[in-house]
Short mmCIF file of C-alpha atoms and ligand atoms in Angstrom, two decimals:
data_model
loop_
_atom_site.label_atom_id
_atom_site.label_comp_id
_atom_site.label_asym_id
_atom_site.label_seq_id
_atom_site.Cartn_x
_atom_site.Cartn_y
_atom_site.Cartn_z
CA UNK A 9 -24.56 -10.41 32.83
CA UNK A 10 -25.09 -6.85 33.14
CA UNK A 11 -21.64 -5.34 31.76
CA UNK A 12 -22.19 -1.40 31.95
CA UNK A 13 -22.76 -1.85 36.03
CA UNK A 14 -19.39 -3.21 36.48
CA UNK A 15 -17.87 0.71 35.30
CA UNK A 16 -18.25 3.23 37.50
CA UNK A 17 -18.25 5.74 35.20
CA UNK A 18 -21.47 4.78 33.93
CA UNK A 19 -23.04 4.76 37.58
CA UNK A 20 -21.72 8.14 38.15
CA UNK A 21 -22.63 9.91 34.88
CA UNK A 22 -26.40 8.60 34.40
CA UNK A 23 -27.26 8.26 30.89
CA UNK A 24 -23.60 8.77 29.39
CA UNK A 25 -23.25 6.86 26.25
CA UNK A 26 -19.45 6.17 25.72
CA UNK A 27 -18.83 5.76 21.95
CA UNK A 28 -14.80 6.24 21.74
CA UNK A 29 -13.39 3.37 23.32
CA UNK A 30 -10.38 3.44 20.40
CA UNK A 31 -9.52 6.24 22.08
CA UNK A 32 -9.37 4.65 25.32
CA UNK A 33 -11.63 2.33 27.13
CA UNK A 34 -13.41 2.80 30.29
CA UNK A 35 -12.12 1.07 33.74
CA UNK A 36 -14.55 -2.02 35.77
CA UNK A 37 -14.21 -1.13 39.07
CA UNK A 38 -12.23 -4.42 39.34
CA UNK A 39 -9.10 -2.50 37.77
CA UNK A 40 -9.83 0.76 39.75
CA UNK A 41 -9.85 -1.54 43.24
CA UNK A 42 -6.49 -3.25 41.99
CA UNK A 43 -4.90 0.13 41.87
CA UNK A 44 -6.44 1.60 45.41
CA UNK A 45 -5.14 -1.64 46.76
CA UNK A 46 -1.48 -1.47 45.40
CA UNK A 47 -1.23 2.03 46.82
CA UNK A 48 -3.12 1.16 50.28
CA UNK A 49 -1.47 -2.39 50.83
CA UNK A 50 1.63 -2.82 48.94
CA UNK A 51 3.29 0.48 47.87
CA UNK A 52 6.56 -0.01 47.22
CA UNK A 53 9.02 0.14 44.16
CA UNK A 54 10.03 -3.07 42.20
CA UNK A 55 13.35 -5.06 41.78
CA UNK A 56 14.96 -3.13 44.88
CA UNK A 57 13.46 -3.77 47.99
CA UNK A 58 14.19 -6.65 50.80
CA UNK A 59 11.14 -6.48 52.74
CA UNK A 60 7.49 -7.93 52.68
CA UNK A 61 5.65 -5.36 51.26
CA UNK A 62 8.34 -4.90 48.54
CA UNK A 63 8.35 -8.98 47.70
CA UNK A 64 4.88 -8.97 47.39
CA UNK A 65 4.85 -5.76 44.98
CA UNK A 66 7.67 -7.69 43.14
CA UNK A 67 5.60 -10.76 42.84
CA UNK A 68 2.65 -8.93 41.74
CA UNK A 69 5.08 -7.21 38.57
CA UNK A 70 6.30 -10.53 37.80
CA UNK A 71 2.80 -12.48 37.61
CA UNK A 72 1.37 -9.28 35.26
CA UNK A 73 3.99 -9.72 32.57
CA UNK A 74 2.89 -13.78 33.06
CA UNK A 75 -0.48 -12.92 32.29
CA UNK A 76 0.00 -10.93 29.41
CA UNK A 77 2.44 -13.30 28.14
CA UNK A 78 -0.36 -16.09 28.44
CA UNK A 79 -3.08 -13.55 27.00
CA UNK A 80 -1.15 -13.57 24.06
CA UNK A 81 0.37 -16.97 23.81
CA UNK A 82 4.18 -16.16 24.08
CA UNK A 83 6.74 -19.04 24.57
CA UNK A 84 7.19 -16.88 27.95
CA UNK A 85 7.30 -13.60 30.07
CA UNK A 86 10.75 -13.26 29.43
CA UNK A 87 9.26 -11.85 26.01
CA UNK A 88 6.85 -9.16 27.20
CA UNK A 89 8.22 -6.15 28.41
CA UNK A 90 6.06 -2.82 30.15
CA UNK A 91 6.34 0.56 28.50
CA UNK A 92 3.87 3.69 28.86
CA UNK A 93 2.15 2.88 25.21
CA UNK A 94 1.84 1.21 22.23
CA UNK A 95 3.53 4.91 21.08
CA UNK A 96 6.67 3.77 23.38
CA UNK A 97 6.95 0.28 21.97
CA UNK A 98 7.10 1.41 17.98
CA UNK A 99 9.66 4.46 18.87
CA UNK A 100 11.50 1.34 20.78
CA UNK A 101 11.74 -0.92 18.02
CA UNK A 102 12.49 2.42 15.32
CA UNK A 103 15.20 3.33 17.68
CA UNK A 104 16.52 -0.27 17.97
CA UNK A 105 16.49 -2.34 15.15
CA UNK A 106 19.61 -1.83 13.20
CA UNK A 107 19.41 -0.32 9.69
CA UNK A 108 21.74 1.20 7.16
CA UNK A 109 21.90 4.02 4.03
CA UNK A 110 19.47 2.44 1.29
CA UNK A 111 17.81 -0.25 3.49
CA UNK A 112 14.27 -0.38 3.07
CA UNK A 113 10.94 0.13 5.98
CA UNK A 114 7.48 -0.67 4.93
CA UNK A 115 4.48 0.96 6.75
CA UNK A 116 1.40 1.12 5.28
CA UNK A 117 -1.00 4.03 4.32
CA UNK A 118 -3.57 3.51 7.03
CA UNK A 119 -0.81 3.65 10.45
CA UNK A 120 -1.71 5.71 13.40
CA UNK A 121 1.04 8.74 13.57
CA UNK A 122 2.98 6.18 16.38
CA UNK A 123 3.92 3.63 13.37
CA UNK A 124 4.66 6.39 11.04
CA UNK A 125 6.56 9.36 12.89
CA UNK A 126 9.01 6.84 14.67
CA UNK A 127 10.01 5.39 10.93
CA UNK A 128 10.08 8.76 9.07
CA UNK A 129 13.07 9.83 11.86
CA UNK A 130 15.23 6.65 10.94
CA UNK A 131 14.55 7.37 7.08
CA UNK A 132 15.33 10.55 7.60
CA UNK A 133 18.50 10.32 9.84
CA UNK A 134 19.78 6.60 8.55
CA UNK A 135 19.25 7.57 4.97
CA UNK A 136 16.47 4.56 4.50
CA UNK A 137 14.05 4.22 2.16
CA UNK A 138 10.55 4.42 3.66
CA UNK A 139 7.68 2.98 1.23
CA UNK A 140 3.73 2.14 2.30
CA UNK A 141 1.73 -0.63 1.32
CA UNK A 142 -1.81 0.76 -0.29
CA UNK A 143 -5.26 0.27 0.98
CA UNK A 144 -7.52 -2.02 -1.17
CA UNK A 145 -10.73 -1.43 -1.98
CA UNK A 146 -11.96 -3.62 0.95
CA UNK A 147 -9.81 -0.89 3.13
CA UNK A 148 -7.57 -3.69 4.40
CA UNK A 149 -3.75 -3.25 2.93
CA UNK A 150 -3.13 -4.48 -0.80
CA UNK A 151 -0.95 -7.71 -0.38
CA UNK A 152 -0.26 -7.92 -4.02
CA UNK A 153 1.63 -4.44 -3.67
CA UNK A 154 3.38 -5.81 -0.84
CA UNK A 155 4.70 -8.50 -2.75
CA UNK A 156 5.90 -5.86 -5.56
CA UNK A 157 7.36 -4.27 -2.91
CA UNK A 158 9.33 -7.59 -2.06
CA UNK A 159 10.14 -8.41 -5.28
CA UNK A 160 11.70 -4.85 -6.02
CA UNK A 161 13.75 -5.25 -2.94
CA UNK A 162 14.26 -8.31 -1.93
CA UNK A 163 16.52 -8.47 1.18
CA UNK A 164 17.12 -4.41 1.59
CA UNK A 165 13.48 -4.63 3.06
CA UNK A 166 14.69 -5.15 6.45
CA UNK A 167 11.37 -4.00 8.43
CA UNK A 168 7.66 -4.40 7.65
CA UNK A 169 5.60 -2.66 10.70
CA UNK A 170 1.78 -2.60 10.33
CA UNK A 171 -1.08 -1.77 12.23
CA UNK A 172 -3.47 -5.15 12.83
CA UNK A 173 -6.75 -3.27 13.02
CA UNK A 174 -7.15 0.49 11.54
CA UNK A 175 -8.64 2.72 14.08
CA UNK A 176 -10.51 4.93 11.54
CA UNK A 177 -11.69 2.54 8.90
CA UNK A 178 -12.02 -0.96 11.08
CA UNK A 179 -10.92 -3.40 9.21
CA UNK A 180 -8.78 -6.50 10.21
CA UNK A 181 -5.49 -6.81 8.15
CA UNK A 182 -4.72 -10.14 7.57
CA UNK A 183 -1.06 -10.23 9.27
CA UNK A 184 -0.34 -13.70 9.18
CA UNK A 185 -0.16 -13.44 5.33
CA UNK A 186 1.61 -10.12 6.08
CA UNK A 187 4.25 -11.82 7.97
CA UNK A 188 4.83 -14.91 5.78
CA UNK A 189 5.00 -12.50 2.56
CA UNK A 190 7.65 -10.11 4.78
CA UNK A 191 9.74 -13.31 6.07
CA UNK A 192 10.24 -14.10 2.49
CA UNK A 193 12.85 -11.68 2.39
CA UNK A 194 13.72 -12.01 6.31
CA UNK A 195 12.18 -8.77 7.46
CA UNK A 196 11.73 -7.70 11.20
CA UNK A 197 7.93 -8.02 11.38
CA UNK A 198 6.05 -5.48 13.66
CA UNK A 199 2.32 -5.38 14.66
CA UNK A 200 0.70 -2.45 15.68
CA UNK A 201 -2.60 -4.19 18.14
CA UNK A 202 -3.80 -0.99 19.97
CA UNK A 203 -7.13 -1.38 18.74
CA UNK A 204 -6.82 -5.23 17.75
CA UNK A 205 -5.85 -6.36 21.34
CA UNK A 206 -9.88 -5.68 22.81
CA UNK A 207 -11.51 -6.70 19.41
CA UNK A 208 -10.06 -10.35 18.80
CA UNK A 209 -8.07 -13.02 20.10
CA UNK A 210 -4.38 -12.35 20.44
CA UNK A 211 -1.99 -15.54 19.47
CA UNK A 212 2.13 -14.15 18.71
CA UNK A 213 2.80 -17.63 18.12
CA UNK A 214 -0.15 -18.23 15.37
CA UNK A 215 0.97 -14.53 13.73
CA UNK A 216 4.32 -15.40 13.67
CA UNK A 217 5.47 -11.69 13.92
CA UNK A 218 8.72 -10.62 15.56
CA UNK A 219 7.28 -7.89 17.48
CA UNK A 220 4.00 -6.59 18.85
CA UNK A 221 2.95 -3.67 20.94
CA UNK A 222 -0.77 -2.60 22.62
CA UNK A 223 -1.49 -0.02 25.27
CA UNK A 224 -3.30 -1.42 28.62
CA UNK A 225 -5.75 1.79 28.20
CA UNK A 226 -7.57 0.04 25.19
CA UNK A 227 -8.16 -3.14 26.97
CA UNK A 228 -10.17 -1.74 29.47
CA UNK A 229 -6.97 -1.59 32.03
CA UNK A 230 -4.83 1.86 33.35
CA UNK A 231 -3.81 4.45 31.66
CA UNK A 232 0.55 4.81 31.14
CA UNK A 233 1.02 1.33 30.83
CA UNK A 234 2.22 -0.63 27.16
CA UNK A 235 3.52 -3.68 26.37
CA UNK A 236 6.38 -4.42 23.92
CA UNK A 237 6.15 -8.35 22.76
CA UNK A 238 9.19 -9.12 21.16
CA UNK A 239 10.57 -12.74 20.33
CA UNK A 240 13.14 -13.64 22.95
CA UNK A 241 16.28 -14.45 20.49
CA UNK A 242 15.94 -11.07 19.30
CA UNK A 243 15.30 -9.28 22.93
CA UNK A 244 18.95 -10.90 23.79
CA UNK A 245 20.54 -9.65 20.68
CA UNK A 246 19.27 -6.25 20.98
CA UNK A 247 20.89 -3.19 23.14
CA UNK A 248 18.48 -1.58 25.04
CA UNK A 249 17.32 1.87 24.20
CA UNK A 250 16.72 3.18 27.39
CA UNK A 251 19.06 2.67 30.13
CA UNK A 252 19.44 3.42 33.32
CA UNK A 253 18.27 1.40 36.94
CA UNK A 254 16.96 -2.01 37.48
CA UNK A 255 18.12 -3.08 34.06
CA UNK A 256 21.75 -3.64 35.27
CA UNK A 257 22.86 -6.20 37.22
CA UNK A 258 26.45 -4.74 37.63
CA UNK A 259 28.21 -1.20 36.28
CA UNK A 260 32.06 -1.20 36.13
CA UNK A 261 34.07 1.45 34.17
CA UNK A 262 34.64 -0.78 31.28
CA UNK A 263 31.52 -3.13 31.67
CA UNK A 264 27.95 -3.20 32.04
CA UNK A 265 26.31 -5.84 32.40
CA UNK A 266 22.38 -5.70 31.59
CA UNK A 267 19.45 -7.53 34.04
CA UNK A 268 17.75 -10.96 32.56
CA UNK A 269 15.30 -10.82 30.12
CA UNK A 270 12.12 -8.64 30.28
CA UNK A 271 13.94 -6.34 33.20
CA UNK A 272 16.95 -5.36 30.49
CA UNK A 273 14.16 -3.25 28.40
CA UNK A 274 12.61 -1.58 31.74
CA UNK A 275 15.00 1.04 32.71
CA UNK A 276 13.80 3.03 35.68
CA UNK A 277 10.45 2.72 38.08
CA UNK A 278 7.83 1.82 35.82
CA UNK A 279 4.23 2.78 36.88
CA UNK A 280 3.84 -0.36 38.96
CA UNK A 281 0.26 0.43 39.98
CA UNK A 282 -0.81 0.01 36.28
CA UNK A 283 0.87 -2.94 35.10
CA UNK A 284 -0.66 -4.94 37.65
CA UNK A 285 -3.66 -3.52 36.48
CA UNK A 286 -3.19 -4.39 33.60
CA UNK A 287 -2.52 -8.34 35.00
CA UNK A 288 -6.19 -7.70 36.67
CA UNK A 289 -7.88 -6.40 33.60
CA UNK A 290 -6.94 -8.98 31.40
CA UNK A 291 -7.86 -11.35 33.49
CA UNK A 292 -11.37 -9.27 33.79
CA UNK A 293 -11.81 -8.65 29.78
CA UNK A 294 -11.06 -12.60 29.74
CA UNK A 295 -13.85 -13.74 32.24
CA UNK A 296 -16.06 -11.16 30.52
CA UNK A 297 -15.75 -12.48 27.48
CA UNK A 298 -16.17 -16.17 28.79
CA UNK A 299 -18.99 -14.95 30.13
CA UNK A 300 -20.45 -13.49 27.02
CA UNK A 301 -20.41 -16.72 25.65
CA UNK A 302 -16.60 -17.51 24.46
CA UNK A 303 -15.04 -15.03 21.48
CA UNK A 304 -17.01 -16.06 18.89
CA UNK A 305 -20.55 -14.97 20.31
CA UNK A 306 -18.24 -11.78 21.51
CA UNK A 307 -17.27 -10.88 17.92
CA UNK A 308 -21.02 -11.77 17.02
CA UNK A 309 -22.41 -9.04 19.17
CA UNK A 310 -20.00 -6.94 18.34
CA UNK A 311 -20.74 -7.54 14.50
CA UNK A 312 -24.75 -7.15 15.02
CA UNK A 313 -23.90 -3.82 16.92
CA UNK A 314 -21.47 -2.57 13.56
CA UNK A 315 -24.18 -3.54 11.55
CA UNK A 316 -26.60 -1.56 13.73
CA UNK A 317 -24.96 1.31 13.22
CA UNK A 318 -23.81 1.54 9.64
CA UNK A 319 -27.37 0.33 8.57
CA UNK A 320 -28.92 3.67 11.06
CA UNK A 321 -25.93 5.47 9.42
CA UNK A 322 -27.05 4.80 6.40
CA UNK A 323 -30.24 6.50 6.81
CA UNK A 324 -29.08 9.88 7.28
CA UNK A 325 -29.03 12.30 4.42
CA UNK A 326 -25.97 13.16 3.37
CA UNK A 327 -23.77 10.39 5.23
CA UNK A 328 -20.65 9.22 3.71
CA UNK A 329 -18.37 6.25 5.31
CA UNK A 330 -15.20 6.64 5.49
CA UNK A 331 -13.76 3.51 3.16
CA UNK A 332 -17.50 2.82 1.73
CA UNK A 333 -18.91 -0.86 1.70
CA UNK A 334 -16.07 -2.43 3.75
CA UNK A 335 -15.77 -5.21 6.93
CA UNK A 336 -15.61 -3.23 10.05
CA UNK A 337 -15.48 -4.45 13.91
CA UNK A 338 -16.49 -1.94 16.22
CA UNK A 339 -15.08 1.23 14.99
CA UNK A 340 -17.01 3.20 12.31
CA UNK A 341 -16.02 6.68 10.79
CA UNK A 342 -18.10 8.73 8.65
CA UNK A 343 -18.90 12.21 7.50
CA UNK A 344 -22.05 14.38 6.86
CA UNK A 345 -22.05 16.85 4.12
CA UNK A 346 -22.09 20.42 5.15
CA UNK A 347 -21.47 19.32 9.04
CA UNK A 348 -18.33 19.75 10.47
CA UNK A 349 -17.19 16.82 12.94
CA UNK A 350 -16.05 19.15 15.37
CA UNK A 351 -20.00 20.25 15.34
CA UNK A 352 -21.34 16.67 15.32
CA UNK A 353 -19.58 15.73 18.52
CA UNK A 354 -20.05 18.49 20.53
CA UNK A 355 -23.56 18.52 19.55
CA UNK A 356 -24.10 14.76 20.76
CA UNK A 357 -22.22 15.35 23.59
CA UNK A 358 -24.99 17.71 24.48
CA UNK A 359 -26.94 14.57 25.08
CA UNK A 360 -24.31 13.16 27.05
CA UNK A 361 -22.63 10.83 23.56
CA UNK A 362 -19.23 10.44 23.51
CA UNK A 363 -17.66 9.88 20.14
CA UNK A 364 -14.47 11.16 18.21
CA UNK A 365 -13.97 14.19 15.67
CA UNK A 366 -10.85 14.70 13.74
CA UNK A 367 -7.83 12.73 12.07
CA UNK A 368 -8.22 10.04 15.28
CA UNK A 369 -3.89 10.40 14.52
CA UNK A 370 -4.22 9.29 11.03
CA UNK A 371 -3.84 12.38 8.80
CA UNK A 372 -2.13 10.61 5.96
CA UNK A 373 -4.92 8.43 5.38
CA UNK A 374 -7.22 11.39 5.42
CA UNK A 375 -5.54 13.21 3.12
CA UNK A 376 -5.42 10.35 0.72
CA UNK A 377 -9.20 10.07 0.73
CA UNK A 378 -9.54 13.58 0.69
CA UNK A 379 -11.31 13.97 4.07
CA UNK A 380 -10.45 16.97 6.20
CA UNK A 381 -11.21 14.94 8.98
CA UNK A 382 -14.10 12.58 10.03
CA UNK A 383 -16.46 11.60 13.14
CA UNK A 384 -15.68 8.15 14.57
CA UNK A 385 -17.96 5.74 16.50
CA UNK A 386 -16.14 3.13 18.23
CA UNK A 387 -17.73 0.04 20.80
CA UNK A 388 -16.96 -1.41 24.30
CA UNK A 389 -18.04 -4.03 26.25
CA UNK A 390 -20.11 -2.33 27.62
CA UNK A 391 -21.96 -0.71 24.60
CA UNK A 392 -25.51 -1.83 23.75
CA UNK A 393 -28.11 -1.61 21.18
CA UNK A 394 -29.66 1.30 23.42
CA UNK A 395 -27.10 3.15 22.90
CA UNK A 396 -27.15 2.26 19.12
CA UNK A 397 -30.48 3.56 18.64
CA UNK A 398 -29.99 6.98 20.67
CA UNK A 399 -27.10 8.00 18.97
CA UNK A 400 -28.58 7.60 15.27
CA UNK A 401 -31.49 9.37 16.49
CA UNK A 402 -29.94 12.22 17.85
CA UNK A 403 -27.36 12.18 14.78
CA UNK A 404 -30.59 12.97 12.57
CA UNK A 405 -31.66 15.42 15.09
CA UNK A 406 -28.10 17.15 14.33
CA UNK A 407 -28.69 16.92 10.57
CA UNK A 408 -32.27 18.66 10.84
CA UNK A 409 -30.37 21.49 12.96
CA UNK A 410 -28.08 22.18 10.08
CA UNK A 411 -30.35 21.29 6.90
CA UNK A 412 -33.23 24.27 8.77
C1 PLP B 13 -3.75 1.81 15.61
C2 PLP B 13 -3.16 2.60 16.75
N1 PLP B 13 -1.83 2.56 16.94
C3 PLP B 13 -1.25 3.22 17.94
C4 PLP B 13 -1.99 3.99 18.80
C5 PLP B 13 -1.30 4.73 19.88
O1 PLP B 13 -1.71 4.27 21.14
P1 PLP B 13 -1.18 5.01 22.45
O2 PLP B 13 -1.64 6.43 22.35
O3 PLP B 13 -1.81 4.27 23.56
O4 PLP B 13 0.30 4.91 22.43
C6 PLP B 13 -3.38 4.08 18.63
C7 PLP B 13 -4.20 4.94 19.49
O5 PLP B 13 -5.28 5.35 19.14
C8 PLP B 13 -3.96 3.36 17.57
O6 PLP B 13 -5.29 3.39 17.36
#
């Protein structure tokens, strides 16, 4: 199955090799059709109107939060709601979640600036104690100082919100022994699966987590379209953050009273056209993957390609991982002595490679290494050993520029 032919992008760039898909992904043209259609056929806003073309917008809105709800094995699709990003989704639960003077939120060292900015607000205007699990040698987070952490405070710890995969090192943090170790005290458990979501199977039931938020941009569907999975006890016991239409059924002087479940956490018109894209590239990334041979020869490939590309990595002077001999899927950061990763990228871009230079939103972990930045790789479907191979060559061709 040739992959790279179902993305436009590719056909219309010739030679382009896309290498930051943590950033975002590229679109099939199966997503990019869904959203031409919705606009051509369909256009109309959701929850409010009483003709055809309206219903049938409606029914498309409903059946996306079904499949995303399926993708990731919730009870139902009263527990996934649509926000712009996984960004939206951790500010939601920070803003919502109710927490006192001396309560305690653990984060962990390696979160993306959307799982630590959101938290540092409520420390700083609630008064609560913010602490962060450490990274382990292997670069996933150190259970055993999550534990300490638990025994120290016991049932103050009323949040633990982690990322599932980091998108600088790429590991996999075990969260299912995150989320047993936090219910031990009863903490609100949060996973952070923006780069998780198109590197692994998905399974809220199997993590056991409370809440969990991805962006449909990493998962090969539209841009400005996130999804909040939240357990549906606690969606009924929470007030919603943002308020305003569609998530009221009525609005007396005295009394409001809020929409059924997912509609009470989508105030306002949502961007319709990408949440049912997001519904079709699911259901794309799914068949794909079937296609590929069923997850496990997925995550196979996808390991051969990592290895690829840390063993050609490896071979240029003066290379140094970011997090050393660790297990990474798909996303691979590293840094060349004496070359600036501003200068690496924008030199491989000028043979049309596409990868990442900076703090990737992660300048706390960084700073803890001691890295003023780095250059990340990250893989796609659609990325190949081809690709593999150009890149390391031209990334020695960019060292033997400098080291002249
Ligand atoms: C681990 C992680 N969390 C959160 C985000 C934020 O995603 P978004 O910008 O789609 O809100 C990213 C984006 O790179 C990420 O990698």
């Amino acid at each position: 199955m040739n992959i790279k032919s179902q993305f436009p992008i590719f056909n219309n760039n010739k030679g382009l090799i896309y290498l930051d898909s943590a950033s975002t992904t590229q679109k099939p043209e199966a997503v990019i059709d869904s959203i031409v259609q919705q606009y051509s056929n369909n256009n109309s806003n959701v929850h409010r109107g009483l003709y055809k073309i309206a219903y049938k917008t409606d029914t498309k809105w409903v059946e996306a939060h079904s499949i995303v709800a399926k993708y990731i094995n919730a009870k139902s699709y009263k527990e996934v709601f649509f926000t712009k990003n996984s960004t939206e989704g951790l500010n939601w639960i920070a803003n919502t979640v109710s927490l006192s003077p001396d309560d305690v939120v653990v984060i962990s060292e390696m979160e993306h600036h959307s799982n630590v900015l959101p938290w540092m607000k409520v420390s700083k205007e609630k008064g609560v104690i913010l602490e962060k699990i450490k990274v382990s040698e292997e670069g996933t987070l150190d259970l055993s100082h999550l534990k300490e952490l638990v025994s120290k405070y016991g049932n103050r710890m009323k949040v633990v919100s982690v990322l599932h995969q980091s998108n600088v090192l790429g590991t996999v943090n075990n969260v299912e022994e995150i989320v047993k170790v936090a219910k031990t005290v009863g903490a609100l458990t949060v996973i952070d699966a923006a780069q998780s979501i198109a590197h692994m199977e998905i399974d809220v039931q199997k993590i056991g987590c409370d809440v969990l938020v991805f962006s449909s941009h990493k998962i090969y569907g539209p841009s400005g379209i996130g999804v909040v999975y939240c357990k549906e006890e606690l969606l009924n016991s929470f007030e919603p953050w943002l308020r305003g239409g569609e998530m009221v059924k009525s609005v007396e002087e005295d009394n409001i009273l809020y929409n059924d479940l997912p509609w009470k956490f989508e105030a306002g018109t949502p961007a319709i056209e990408a949440g049912i894209g997001l519904g079709i590239a699911l259901k794309w990334f799914e068949k794909s993957v079937e296609e590929l041979g069923g997850w496990s020869e997925f995550k196979r490939k996808e390991k051969a390609l990592t290895t690829l590309l840390v063993d050609g990595l490896k071979e240029i002077e003066g290379i140094k991982l970011v997090g050393g001999e660790i297990e990474r899927e798909g996303i691979v950061s590293f840094n060349i002595d004496g070359i600036h990763p501003h200068d690496i990228s924008s030199l491989l871009d000028e043979n049309g490679i596409c990868v990442r230079a900076g703090y990737h939103c992660v300048q706390p972990l960084h700073q803890k290494l001691g890295l003023n930045g780095s250059t990340r790789v990250s893989l796609g479907i659609y990325n190949t050993k081809e690709d593999i191979e150009e890149t390391i060559k031209q990334l020695k061709k960019v060292v033997n520029i400098f080291r002249k």
